[in-house]
């Protein structure tokens, strides 16, 4: 009997997915739980495992958009498993080649219709701003058809001596959804960005002193993300409007801090969520960041792990960014942007010194967050990062780091 494999629901509110890649071909023998395809939803890329063992018949093509619950393949459970690593089909018998005589066709002669655009083609070319002389017609006697006009592209100037090829590929459903959300944020929010700078020397000193002990005991590095996450948790408690969202005519404020961490994965930007970050220690934050980053990198992140979040942190500094205006992650109302750390001259205790400085940015929705709250929030983050022993560790570093 043949089992119909249907597309399972990847998560709430998702009604359609896209076949990103088939990992098997029609006629292959698949084992139960073997990954047979990668499917894209608007939130993540997931693997589709075989429900049973048998010979598979594909019912959809790569790039097809299929509804949740739709049959995408059949698996013949009664088919015998082939012996060896693969079942090879018998070679086809060679048949003698018969040379076909090609009839010589007379060379086409140009007529009054050659290079002339049909009315429909002329309208399309006018809209594109393309002269008919730049288009080669494929119609009768060389006439330019509507299809020729639709395929025509404006000239890019005099060709150079190098390669001038181009390629096209369809954007994944995830990438299209990200693009759609980013445009909606720009159009539907009153987004502003405020900036500040952080002297990272105190954190450098702590990491230099305790990072080896921390890693040997907990199995994770003492990175910057735990300092920034806990500094944001503290600031969110001080300025609850930054930890709020707009829902129609209402503002929803949260008494917990779910921190979304932007991670660059193989399929694009992923934003997994650290749940209840206010209850986590430095070790807890670093362990969770490492776990989520590995799952995002390996394409194993789930929709549930990226759903929710009340505030986002993104780190463009890992790519060398000096300064940026991060875009809010909807429906949240604010996002903190970290950047690269560069030694710069600053004034400390009346003296000009060189210090490792990071510029930080807070983009926020001005509809519910006023300038006073946004600036105050960023200053609170700066204060915690420049005085972590007192404000984040209660003047007890070894206890806070669980050493």
XYZ file of N, CA and C in Angstrom, residues 73-180:
324
model
N 4.048 13.636 -1.235
C 4.714 12.451 -1.760
C 3.965 11.197 -1.324
N 4.238 10.109 -2.043
C 3.677 8.799 -1.704
C 4.831 7.873 -1.357
N 4.635 7.017 -0.354
C 5.651 6.038 0.017
C 5.040 4.649 -0.047
N 5.562 3.823 -0.958
C 5.088 2.444 -1.119
C 5.728 1.582 -0.034
N 4.936 1.233 0.969
C 5.464 0.497 2.116
C 5.695 -0.983 1.817
N 5.120 -1.497 0.707
C 5.274 -2.912 0.380
C 6.461 -3.173 -0.535
N 7.105 -2.103 -0.991
C 8.255 -2.276 -1.892
C 9.434 -2.858 -1.116
N 10.138 -3.768 -1.758
C 11.282 -4.424 -1.117
C 12.468 -3.466 -1.055
N 13.210 -3.559 0.037
C 14.402 -2.740 0.186
C 15.492 -3.267 -0.736
N 16.081 -2.411 -1.571
C 17.120 -2.879 -2.498
C 18.359 -3.342 -1.759
N 19.021 -4.342 -2.312
C 20.254 -4.834 -1.709
C 21.406 -3.900 -2.056
N 22.373 -3.794 -1.141
C 23.512 -2.902 -1.381
C 23.164 -1.473 -1.043
N 24.038 -0.560 -1.406
C 23.871 0.847 -1.060
C 22.812 1.534 -1.881
N 22.611 1.063 -3.119
C 21.622 1.714 -3.975
C 21.202 0.742 -5.048
N 19.958 0.850 -5.445
C 19.450 0.000 -6.517
C 19.646 0.722 -7.830
N 20.408 0.112 -8.679
C 20.698 0.757 -9.961
C 19.818 0.150 -11.033
N 19.279 0.975 -11.866
C 18.434 0.495 -12.945
C 19.300 -0.120 -14.030
N 18.713 -1.099 -14.717
C 19.459 -1.782 -15.762
C 19.755 -0.820 -16.894
N 20.957 -0.928 -17.472
C 21.307 0.021 -18.541
C 20.416 -0.192 -19.755
N 20.018 0.872 -20.335
C 19.149 0.778 -21.500
C 19.925 0.230 -22.697
N 19.205 -0.572 -23.486
C 19.846 -1.156 -24.668
C 20.139 -0.064 -25.673
N 21.338 -0.183 -26.244
C 21.714 0.822 -27.238
C 20.972 0.558 -28.538
N 20.449 1.578 -29.089
C 19.747 1.466 -30.369
C 20.563 2.180 -31.426
N 20.590 1.626 -32.588
C 21.389 2.266 -33.638
C 20.889 3.667 -33.934
N 21.852 4.532 -34.088
C 21.491 5.919 -34.362
C 21.150 6.096 -35.838
N 20.089 6.778 -36.078
C 19.674 7.052 -37.445
C 19.898 8.530 -37.708
N 20.733 8.776 -38.677
C 21.019 10.168 -39.001
C 19.858 10.772 -39.763
N 19.378 11.880 -39.239
C 18.261 12.549 -39.892
C 18.801 13.605 -40.846
N 18.211 13.595 -41.981
C 18.611 14.608 -42.962
C 17.873 15.899 -42.669
N 18.652 16.951 -42.512
C 18.061 18.250 -42.227
C 17.714 18.955 -43.528
N 16.486 19.409 -43.547
C 16.053 20.124 -44.737
C 16.589 21.546 -44.697
N 17.150 21.925 -45.770
C 17.692 23.271 -45.852
C 16.552 24.258 -46.042
N 16.528 25.256 -45.178
C 15.481 26.277 -45.276
C 16.085 27.535 -45.865
N 15.372 28.161 -46.680
C 15.901 29.378 -47.288
C 16.101 30.464 -46.243
N 17.129 31.263 -46.395
C 17.431 32.343 -45.454
C 16.282 33.333 -45.417
N 15.989 33.797 -44.181
C 14.900 34.743 -44.020
C 15.293 36.082 -44.608
N 14.350 36.691 -45.254
C 14.597 38.020 -45.825
C 13.800 39.039 -45.027
N 14.382 40.190 -44.833
C 13.696 41.231 -44.081
C 12.558 41.817 -44.904
N 11.442 42.116 -44.164
C 10.281 42.740 -44.803
C 9.934 44.013 -44.049
N 8.846 44.633 -44.457
C 8.414 45.854 -43.770
C 8.051 45.573 -42.310
N 7.717 44.288 -41.972
C 7.301 43.936 -40.607
C 8.484 43.715 -39.674
N 9.687 43.511 -40.258
C 10.856 43.220 -39.427
C 11.157 44.379 -38.484
N 11.209 44.061 -37.173
C 11.514 45.087 -36.175
C 10.351 45.979 -35.824
N 9.193 45.677 -36.364
C 8.014 46.479 -36.055
C 7.282 45.872 -34.866
N 6.912 46.681 -33.913
C 6.224 46.183 -32.719
C 4.724 46.160 -32.948
N 4.109 45.093 -32.439
C 2.645 45.029 -32.477
C 2.107 46.079 -31.519
N 0.827 46.450 -31.645
C 0.283 47.482 -30.748
C 0.485 47.155 -29.259
N 0.245 45.891 -28.890
C 0.416 45.507 -27.480
C 1.880 45.601 -27.066
N 2.781 45.146 -27.966
C 4.212 45.208 -27.671
C 4.685 46.654 -27.584
N 4.156 47.500 -28.451
C 4.550 48.913 -28.455
C 4.178 49.580 -27.133
N 2.997 49.222 -26.593
C 2.553 49.789 -25.312
C 3.499 49.376 -24.183
N 3.897 48.080 -24.174
C 4.792 47.582 -23.132
C 6.151 48.251 -23.232
N 6.687 48.376 -24.451
C 7.993 48.997 -24.640
C 7.988 50.466 -24.229
N 6.871 51.155 -24.489
C 6.758 52.561 -24.094
C 6.783 52.701 -22.578
N 6.061 51.784 -21.895
C 6.040 51.813 -20.427
C 7.423 51.539 -19.847
N 8.196 50.673 -20.512
C 9.543 50.345 -20.037
C 10.588 51.361 -20.471
N 10.228 52.220 -21.414
C 11.188 53.195 -21.912
C 12.243 52.576 -22.809
N 11.875 51.543 -23.567
C 12.809 50.830 -24.438
C 12.449 51.102 -25.888
N 13.457 51.433 -26.688
C 13.238 51.662 -28.110
C 13.087 50.329 -28.828
N 12.178 50.277 -29.810
C 11.928 49.037 -30.539
C 13.163 48.542 -31.274
N 14.071 49.446 -31.616
C 15.274 49.044 -32.343
C 16.216 48.207 -31.477
N 16.017 48.242 -30.170
C 16.875 47.485 -29.262
C 16.354 46.059 -29.027
N 15.201 45.717 -29.611
C 14.560 44.428 -29.353
C 14.552 43.599 -30.628
N 14.909 42.326 -30.513
C 14.867 41.415 -31.648
C 13.529 40.686 -31.647
N 12.794 40.812 -32.723
C 11.475 40.195 -32.806
C 11.537 38.718 -33.149
N 10.643 37.959 -32.557
C 10.579 36.515 -32.833
C 9.294 36.134 -33.554
N 8.479 37.132 -33.853
C 7.232 36.860 -34.557
C 7.451 36.638 -36.045
N 6.368 36.528 -36.756
C 6.446 36.286 -38.200
C 7.158 37.444 -38.890
N 8.123 37.074 -39.735
C 8.934 38.058 -40.475
C 9.691 39.002 -39.545
N 9.950 38.550 -38.293
C 10.732 39.371 -37.369
C 9.943 40.410 -36.620
N 8.621 40.298 -36.626
C 7.794 41.271 -35.910
C 7.994 41.106 -34.398
N 7.985 42.227 -33.663
C 8.149 42.205 -32.210
C 6.797 41.916 -31.566
N 6.731 40.807 -30.839
C 5.483 40.408 -30.183
C 5.431 40.958 -28.758
N 4.258 40.795 -28.135
C 4.113 41.242 -26.749
C 5.074 40.481 -25.827
N 5.248 39.163 -26.113
C 6.170 38.363 -25.300
C 7.600 38.890 -25.413
N 8.003 39.313 -26.631
C 9.333 39.900 -26.811
C 9.483 41.172 -25.975
N 8.415 41.979 -25.953
C 8.458 43.234 -25.206
C 8.533 42.985 -23.700
N 7.782 41.976 -23.229
C 7.807 41.662 -21.798
C 9.174 41.166 -21.369
N 9.861 40.428 -22.253
C 11.188 39.882 -21.926
C 12.305 40.892 -22.111
N 12.011 41.991 -22.797
C 13.055 42.970 -23.115
C 13.522 43.694 -21.858
N 14.808 44.013 -21.828
C 15.403 44.735 -20.708
C 16.082 45.984 -21.243
N 16.040 47.055 -20.463
C 16.716 48.274 -20.915
C 18.217 48.065 -21.031
N 18.839 48.745 -21.991
C 20.278 48.618 -22.207
C 21.039 49.166 -21.009
N 22.153 48.512 -20.682
C 22.974 48.924 -19.541
C 24.209 49.689 -19.990
N 24.100 50.357 -21.110
C 25.237 51.120 -21.603
C 26.102 50.275 -22.519
N 27.204 50.827 -22.946
C 28.121 50.117 -23.840
C 28.760 48.945 -23.107
N 28.659 47.726 -23.663
C 29.246 46.560 -22.980
C 30.738 46.714 -22.791
N 31.222 46.248 -21.628
C 32.647 46.256 -21.364
C 33.301 44.992 -21.884
N 34.555 44.761 -21.483
C 35.300 43.612 -21.982
C 35.173 42.400 -21.066
N 34.697 42.607 -19.836
C 34.590 41.504 -18.880
C 33.283 40.757 -19.004
N 33.088 39.797 -18.112
C 31.860 39.010 -18.083
C 30.685 39.894 -17.689
N 29.549 39.688 -18.329
C 28.355 40.478 -18.044
C 27.139 39.569 -17.841
N 27.404 38.373 -17.285
C 26.314 37.445 -17.039
C 25.488 37.853 -15.832
N 24.358 37.257 -15.702
C 23.492 37.504 -14.544
C 22.756 36.220 -14.206
N 22.272 36.147 -12.987
C 21.526 34.958 -12.564
C 20.334 35.393 -11.743
N 19.324 34.557 -11.741
C 18.118 34.825 -10.964
C 17.810 33.613 -10.105
N 17.356 33.840 -8.897
C 16.883 32.742 -8.071
C 15.751 33.254 -7.185
N 14.844 32.376 -6.901
C 13.663 32.748 -6.131
C 14.036 32.937 -4.667
N 13.549 34.017 -4.068
C 13.777 34.245 -2.648
C 13.021 33.205 -1.841
N 13.637 32.730 -0.764
C 12.959 31.765 0.102
C 11.774 32.435 0.780
N 10.834 31.615 1.243
C 9.666 32.151 1.931
C 10.085 32.922 3.184
N 11.125 32.418 3.873
C 11.624 33.099 5.067
C 12.153 34.478 4.725
N 12.970 34.564 3.652
C 13.540 35.847 3.247
C 12.442 36.813 2.812
N 11.426 36.313 2.082
C 10.327 37.181 1.647
C 9.546 37.715 2.847
N 9.352 36.854 3.857
C 8.610 37.287 5.042
C 9.407 38.318 5.826
N 10.719 38.117 5.939
C 11.562 39.092 6.630
C 11.487 40.445 5.918
N 11.570 40.417 4.590
C 11.494 41.662 3.815
C 10.159 42.364 4.040
N 9.099 41.585 4.042
C 7.759 42.145 4.241
C 7.626 42.790 5.618
